[in-house]
Amino acid sequence: MNRKGFIKKVGMGAMIAPILPTALVSCDKNDDNDPTTNQGNCTVSAAETDGPFPIKTPADRVRENIVGNRKGVALMINLTIQNTNKECAALADALVDIWQCDAAGNYSEYNNQLDGNFTNEHFLRGRQTTNANGKVSFVSVYPGWYPGRAPHLHLEIRNGSGKSLLITQIAFPEAISKVVYATQGYKGNFDTPNTSDGIFSDSLTHNLADSLTGNTTDGYTLTKIIKVAG
């Protein structure tokens, strides 16, 4: 299925904002204006904890659309993986695992969540393999928050053999999070700002999304370069 067909299928089946960001149809293009092509300082991205609810069986969750049965403001996640061992050239065939909480702050695959037991559910987790340009995309929803943590995404980058190269997290601009959390389905403003988050306090400039554009009606598009020693 081509990417336009994939967007049409997702728009009909997923319980997210009705119009997805258009970035999915262009994320494979080599665009000189694409912020993800800006290599900048070629050093490994900030390493962070995998958190208390890591993905358990990523090989069973190979998919672009990780929404599952969750609702929320649409979020397109466009990632570029670069290899610091090769002057930050694109890292092809890397495995990118992603996991996040839902709008209410719950993770799938675990018990004792804010809203109960989600052991047998697998929403908002997935894996993709980078293309020749080091790029992957995930269709998701804007993550919610839970006490003590700022809004965030979890990522683990592995090589083609499954060896872990980096575990990291992505932080969100607070002004946009405040707008999203005022919409239906979210539980109001976060209790922990980025600068007070124990994970981001010493590395926030490296954790923040490179760009986050859009609105609560059409959805948002997040872009981020992740650099690993491949």
C-alpha positions as YAML, in Angstrom:
chain: A
units: angstrom
residues:
- id: 1
  name: MET
  ca: [0.00, 0.00, 0.00]
- id: 2
  name: ASN
  ca: [1.39, 3.41, -0.90]
- id: 3
  name: ARG
  ca: [1.59, 6.17, 1.70]
- id: 4
  name: LYS
  ca: [-1.44, 8.07, 0.39]
- id: 5
  name: GLY
  ca: [-3.47, 4.89, 0.66]
- id: 6
  name: PHE
  ca: [-2.16, 4.35, 4.16]
- id: 7
  name: ILE
  ca: [-3.27, 7.85, 5.19]
- id: 8
  name: LYS
  ca: [-6.75, 7.22, 3.79]
- id: 9
  name: LYS
  ca: [-6.99, 3.93, 5.70]
- id: 10
  name: VAL
  ca: [-5.83, 5.49, 8.94]
- id: 11
  name: GLY
  ca: [-8.20, 8.44, 8.59]
- id: 12
  name: MET
  ca: [-11.13, 6.05, 8.31]
- id: 13
  name: GLY
  ca: [-10.14, 3.65, 11.06]
- id: 14
  name: ALA
  ca: [-8.29, 5.49, 13.80]
- id: 15
  name: MET
  ca: [-10.04, 7.43, 16.56]
- id: 16
  name: ILE
  ca: [-7.94, 10.56, 16.23]
- id: 17
  name: ALA
  ca: [-8.33, 14.04, 14.80]
- id: 18
  name: PRO
  ca: [-10.02, 13.80, 11.37]
- id: 19
  name: ILE
  ca: [-7.18, 15.25, 9.29]
- id: 20
  name: LEU
  ca: [-3.67, 13.89, 9.67]
- id: 21
  name: PRO
  ca: [-0.65, 16.12, 9.07]
- id: 22
  name: THR
  ca: [0.59, 15.86, 5.49]
- id: 23
  name: ALA
  ca: [4.17, 15.09, 6.51]
- id: 24
  name: LEU
  ca: [3.66, 11.34, 6.07]
- id: 25
  name: VAL
  ca: [3.50, 11.63, 2.29]
- id: 26
  name: SER
  ca: [6.76, 13.57, 2.10]
- id: 27
  name: CYS
  ca: [8.98, 12.19, 4.85]
- id: 28
  name: ASP
  ca: [10.98, 10.08, 2.38]
- id: 29
  name: LYS
  ca: [11.87, 13.04, 0.16]
- id: 30
  name: ASN
  ca: [15.35, 14.54, 0.29]
- id: 31
  name: ASP
  ca: [14.30, 18.14, 0.85]
- id: 32
  name: ASP
  ca: [16.98, 20.77, 1.48]
- id: 33
  name: ASN
  ca: [14.44, 22.68, 3.58]
- id: 34
  name: ASP
  ca: [13.62, 19.68, 5.74]
- id: 35
  name: PRO
  ca: [14.84, 20.44, 9.29]
- id: 36
  name: THR
  ca: [15.72, 16.79, 9.80]
- id: 37
  name: THR
  ca: [18.51, 17.07, 7.21]
- id: 38
  name: ASN
  ca: [20.36, 19.60, 9.37]
- id: 39
  name: GLN
  ca: [23.07, 17.49, 10.96]
- id: 40
  name: GLY
  ca: [24.42, 20.16, 13.32]
- id: 41
  name: ASN
  ca: [26.80, 18.93, 16.00]
- id: 42
  name: CYS
  ca: [27.60, 15.29, 15.32]
- id: 43
  name: THR
  ca: [27.47, 13.87, 18.83]
- id: 44
  name: VAL
  ca: [25.33, 11.07, 20.24]
- id: 45
  name: SER
  ca: [21.90, 12.20, 21.46]
- id: 46
  name: ALA
  ca: [21.11, 12.30, 25.17]
- id: 47
  name: ALA
  ca: [20.71, 8.85, 26.72]
- id: 48
  name: GLU
  ca: [17.80, 8.46, 29.13]
- id: 49
  name: THR
  ca: [16.07, 5.77, 31.15]
- id: 50
  name: ASP
  ca: [13.59, 3.50, 29.37]
- id: 51
  name: GLY
  ca: [11.09, 4.32, 32.12]
- id: 52
  name: PRO
  ca: [8.92, 2.03, 34.26]
- id: 53
  name: PHE
  ca: [6.76, 0.77, 31.37]
- id: 54
  name: PRO
  ca: [9.08, -0.18, 28.46]
- id: 55
  name: ILE
  ca: [7.84, -1.97, 25.39]
- id: 56
  name: LYS
  ca: [7.92, -5.74, 26.01]
- id: 57
  name: THR
  ca: [7.78, -7.36, 22.57]
- id: 58
  name: PRO
  ca: [8.60, -4.71, 19.95]
- id: 59
  name: ALA
  ca: [9.06, -7.26, 17.16]
- id: 60
  name: ASP
  ca: [5.36, -8.07, 17.53]
- id: 61
  name: ARG
  ca: [4.39, -4.41, 17.09]
- id: 62
  name: VAL
  ca: [5.84, -3.60, 13.65]
- id: 63
  name: ARG
  ca: [3.48, -0.87, 12.51]
- id: 64
  name: GLU
  ca: [3.33, 2.80, 11.61]
- id: 65
  name: ASN
  ca: [-0.07, 3.41, 13.20]
- id: 66
  name: ILE
  ca: [0.36, 2.90, 16.95]
- id: 67
  name: VAL
  ca: [-2.93, 4.54, 18.02]
- id: 68
  name: GLY
  ca: [-4.87, 1.35, 18.74]
- id: 69
  name: ASN
  ca: [-8.13, 2.13, 20.54]
- id: 70
  name: ARG
  ca: [-6.96, 5.41, 22.06]
- id: 71
  name: LYS
  ca: [-8.38, 8.87, 21.37]
- id: 72
  name: GLY
  ca: [-6.60, 12.21, 21.28]
- id: 73
  name: VAL
  ca: [-5.19, 14.98, 19.12]
- id: 74
  name: ALA
  ca: [-3.44, 13.50, 16.09]
- id: 75
  name: LEU
  ca: [0.35, 13.42, 16.15]
- id: 76
  name: MET
  ca: [2.62, 12.50, 13.26]
- id: 77
  name: ILE
  ca: [6.11, 11.57, 14.50]
- id: 78
  name: ASN
  ca: [8.88, 11.90, 11.89]
- id: 79
  name: LEU
  ca: [12.29, 10.72, 13.06]
- id: 80
  name: THR
  ca: [15.68, 10.71, 11.37]
- id: 81
  name: ILE
  ca: [18.40, 8.41, 12.71]
- id: 82
  name: GLN
  ca: [22.00, 9.41, 12.05]
- id: 83
  name: ASN
  ca: [25.26, 7.53, 12.63]
- id: 84
  name: THR
  ca: [27.93, 9.51, 14.51]
- id: 85
  name: ASN
  ca: [30.52, 6.92, 13.47]
- id: 86
  name: LYS
  ca: [30.04, 8.03, 9.86]
- id: 87
  name: GLU
  ca: [29.90, 11.82, 10.27]
- id: 88
  name: CYS
  ca: [26.18, 11.69, 10.97]
- id: 89
  name: ALA
  ca: [25.24, 10.01, 7.73]
- id: 90
  name: ALA
  ca: [21.78, 8.47, 7.61]
- id: 91
  name: LEU
  ca: [21.56, 5.13, 9.41]
- id: 92
  name: ALA
  ca: [19.54, 2.75, 7.25]
- id: 93
  name: ASP
  ca: [17.92, -0.46, 8.52]
- id: 94
  name: ALA
  ca: [17.96, 0.62, 12.16]
- id: 95
  name: LEU
  ca: [15.09, -0.55, 14.36]
- id: 96
  name: VAL
  ca: [13.19, 2.27, 16.06]
- id: 97
  name: ASP
  ca: [10.97, 1.31, 19.00]
- id: 98
  name: ILE
  ca: [8.54, 3.88, 20.40]
- id: 99
  name: TRP
  ca: [6.18, 3.88, 23.36]
- id: 100
  name: GLN
  ca: [4.11, 6.51, 25.16]
- id: 101
  name: CYS
  ca: [1.15, 7.06, 27.47]
- id: 102
  name: ASP
  ca: [-2.37, 7.86, 26.28]
- id: 103
  name: ALA
  ca: [-4.28, 11.11, 26.80]
- id: 104
  name: ALA
  ca: [-5.09, 10.11, 30.39]
- id: 105
  name: GLY
  ca: [-1.52, 9.10, 31.27]
- id: 106
  name: ASN
  ca: [-1.88, 5.31, 30.96]
- id: 107
  name: TYR
  ca: [0.58, 2.87, 29.37]
- id: 108
  name: SER
  ca: [-0.51, -0.37, 27.76]
- id: 109
  name: GLU
  ca: [0.88, -3.81, 28.67]
- id: 110
  name: TYR
  ca: [1.03, -3.06, 32.42]
- id: 111
  name: ASN
  ca: [-1.22, -3.19, 35.49]
- id: 112
  name: ASN
  ca: [-1.55, -0.53, 38.21]
- id: 113
  name: GLN
  ca: [-2.06, 2.30, 35.75]
- id: 114
  name: LEU
  ca: [-4.00, 5.48, 36.56]
- id: 115
  name: ASP
  ca: [-7.15, 3.96, 35.07]
- id: 116
  name: GLY
  ca: [-6.59, 0.31, 35.91]
- id: 117
  name: ASN
  ca: [-5.18, -2.78, 34.25]
- id: 118
  name: PHE
  ca: [-4.02, -2.59, 30.61]
- id: 119
  name: THR
  ca: [-1.92, -5.76, 30.63]
- id: 120
  name: ASN
  ca: [-3.70, -7.25, 27.62]
- id: 121
  name: GLU
  ca: [-3.72, -4.08, 25.51]
- id: 122
  name: HIS
  ca: [-0.96, -2.86, 23.23]
- id: 123
  name: PHE
  ca: [-1.82, 0.70, 22.27]
- id: 124
  name: LEU
  ca: [0.76, 3.42, 21.61]
- id: 125
  name: ARG
  ca: [3.71, 1.09, 21.08]
- id: 126
  name: GLY
  ca: [5.40, 0.22, 17.82]
- id: 127
  name: ARG
  ca: [8.47, -0.49, 15.76]
- id: 128
  name: GLN
  ca: [9.64, 0.69, 12.35]
- id: 129
  name: THR
  ca: [12.84, 0.17, 10.33]
- id: 130
  name: THR
  ca: [14.62, 3.22, 8.95]
- id: 131
  name: ASN
  ca: [14.74, 3.67, 5.18]
- id: 132
  name: ALA
  ca: [17.80, 4.58, 3.10]
- id: 133
  name: ASN
  ca: [17.55, 8.17, 4.41]
- id: 134
  name: GLY
  ca: [17.46, 7.04, 8.03]
- id: 135
  name: LYS
  ca: [13.80, 8.02, 8.39]
- id: 136
  name: VAL
  ca: [10.76, 6.48, 10.06]
- id: 137
  name: SER
  ca: [7.26, 7.78, 10.78]
- id: 138
  name: PHE
  ca: [4.64, 6.86, 13.35]
- id: 139
  name: VAL
  ca: [0.96, 7.86, 13.44]
- id: 140
  name: SER
  ca: [0.01, 8.52, 17.05]
- id: 141
  name: VAL
  ca: [-1.86, 10.87, 19.37]
- id: 142
  name: TYR
  ca: [-0.39, 13.65, 21.45]
- id: 143
  name: PRO
  ca: [0.67, 12.01, 24.73]
- id: 144
  name: GLY
  ca: [-0.94, 12.96, 28.00]
- id: 145
  name: TRP
  ca: [0.91, 13.28, 31.27]
- id: 146
  name: TYR
  ca: [1.05, 11.64, 34.68]
- id: 147
  name: PRO
  ca: [2.17, 13.02, 38.04]
- id: 148
  name: GLY
  ca: [5.85, 13.84, 38.35]
- id: 149
  name: ARG
  ca: [6.74, 13.76, 34.67]
- id: 150
  name: ALA
  ca: [6.59, 16.32, 31.88]
- id: 151
  name: PRO
  ca: [4.95, 15.19, 28.60]
- id: 152
  name: HIS
  ca: [7.29, 12.87, 26.69]
- id: 153
  name: LEU
  ca: [7.87, 10.04, 24.23]
- id: 154
  name: HIS
  ca: [10.17, 7.03, 24.76]
- id: 155
  name: LEU
  ca: [12.49, 5.72, 22.04]
- id: 156
  name: GLU
  ca: [15.02, 2.93, 21.69]
- id: 157
  name: ILE
  ca: [17.25, 2.63, 18.63]
- id: 158
  name: ARG
  ca: [18.70, -0.77, 17.77]
- id: 159
  name: ASN
  ca: [20.88, -1.96, 14.93]
- id: 160
  name: GLY
  ca: [19.63, -4.55, 12.46]
- id: 161
  name: SER
  ca: [20.82, -7.35, 14.74]
- id: 162
  name: GLY
  ca: [18.77, -6.00, 17.64]
- id: 163
  name: LYS
  ca: [21.65, -4.54, 19.67]
- id: 164
  name: SER
  ca: [20.56, -1.46, 21.60]
- id: 165
  name: LEU
  ca: [22.36, 1.70, 20.41]
- id: 166
  name: LEU
  ca: [20.48, 4.32, 22.43]
- id: 167
  name: ILE
  ca: [17.51, 4.75, 24.75]
- id: 168
  name: THR
  ca: [16.23, 8.32, 24.84]
- id: 169
  name: GLN
  ca: [13.14, 10.46, 25.37]
- id: 170
  name: ILE
  ca: [11.60, 13.41, 23.53]
- id: 171
  name: ALA
  ca: [10.20, 16.44, 25.36]
- id: 172
  name: PHE
  ca: [7.43, 18.74, 24.10]
- id: 173
  name: PRO
  ca: [7.19, 22.55, 24.00]
- id: 174
  name: GLU
  ca: [5.10, 23.55, 27.00]
- id: 175
  name: ALA
  ca: [3.05, 26.21, 25.17]
- id: 176
  name: ILE
  ca: [1.72, 23.59, 22.73]
- id: 177
  name: SER
  ca: [1.07, 21.03, 25.47]
- id: 178
  name: LYS
  ca: [-1.05, 23.56, 27.35]
- id: 179
  name: VAL
  ca: [-3.21, 24.11, 24.25]
- id: 180
  name: VAL
  ca: [-3.64, 20.37, 23.64]
- id: 181
  name: TYR
  ca: [-4.44, 19.61, 27.27]
- id: 182
  name: ALA
  ca: [-7.31, 22.08, 27.21]
- id: 183
  name: THR
  ca: [-9.11, 19.92, 24.62]
- id: 184
  name: GLN
  ca: [-11.61, 17.14, 25.28]
- id: 185
  name: GLY
  ca: [-10.16, 13.85, 26.50]
- id: 186
  name: TYR
  ca: [-7.12, 15.35, 28.22]
- id: 187
  name: LYS
  ca: [-7.05, 16.11, 31.94]
- id: 188
  name: GLY
  ca: [-5.86, 19.69, 32.04]
- id: 189
  name: ASN
  ca: [-2.42, 21.19, 32.36]
- id: 190
  name: PHE
  ca: [0.61, 19.08, 33.36]
- id: 191
  name: ASP
  ca: [1.89, 19.24, 36.94]
- id: 192
  name: THR
  ca: [5.61, 19.07, 36.07]
- id: 193
  name: PRO
  ca: [7.27, 21.55, 33.69]
- id: 194
  name: ASN
  ca: [10.20, 20.44, 31.54]
- id: 195
  name: THR
  ca: [12.76, 22.19, 33.71]
- id: 196
  name: SER
  ca: [11.51, 20.41, 36.85]
- id: 197
  name: ASP
  ca: [11.41, 16.97, 35.24]
- id: 198
  name: GLY
  ca: [14.12, 14.73, 36.68]
- id: 199
  name: ILE
  ca: [14.87, 13.23, 33.27]
- id: 200
  name: PHE
  ca: [15.06, 16.47, 31.29]
- id: 201
  name: SER
  ca: [16.55, 18.84, 33.86]
- id: 202
  name: ASP
  ca: [20.15, 18.30, 32.73]
- id: 203
  name: SER
  ca: [19.59, 17.74, 28.99]
- id: 204
  name: LEU
  ca: [16.42, 19.61, 27.98]
- id: 205
  name: THR
  ca: [17.86, 21.38, 24.94]
- id: 206
  name: HIS
  ca: [18.82, 17.98, 23.51]
- id: 207
  name: ASN
  ca: [15.53, 16.28, 24.43]
- id: 208
  name: LEU
  ca: [13.11, 18.83, 22.96]
- id: 209
  name: ALA
  ca: [11.52, 18.06, 19.61]
- id: 210
  name: ASP
  ca: [13.37, 19.80, 16.77]
- id: 211
  name: SER
  ca: [10.03, 21.09, 15.52]
- id: 212
  name: LEU
  ca: [6.36, 20.66, 16.42]
- id: 213
  name: THR
  ca: [3.84, 22.30, 14.13]
- id: 214
  name: GLY
  ca: [0.09, 22.11, 13.58]
- id: 215
  name: ASN
  ca: [-3.08, 22.67, 15.58]
- id: 216
  name: THR
  ca: [-5.61, 20.75, 17.64]
- id: 217
  name: THR
  ca: [-8.04, 20.37, 14.71]
- id: 218
  name: ASP
  ca: [-5.71, 19.05, 12.02]
- id: 219
  name: GLY
  ca: [-3.15, 17.49, 14.32]
- id: 220
  name: TYR
  ca: [0.55, 18.12, 14.91]
- id: 221
  name: THR
  ca: [3.74, 17.00, 13.20]
- id: 222
  name: LEU
  ca: [6.82, 16.35, 15.31]
- id: 223
  name: THR
  ca: [10.30, 16.05, 13.80]
- id: 224
  name: LYS
  ca: [13.45, 14.97, 15.60]
- id: 225
  name: ILE
  ca: [16.98, 13.87, 14.66]
- id: 226
  name: ILE
  ca: [18.33, 11.09, 16.85]
- id: 227
  name: LYS
  ca: [22.08, 10.49, 16.68]
- id: 228
  name: VAL
  ca: [23.60, 7.15, 17.63]
- id: 229
  name: ALA
  ca: [27.00, 5.49, 17.39]
- id: 230
  name: GLY
  ca: [25.99, 2.91, 14.81]
...
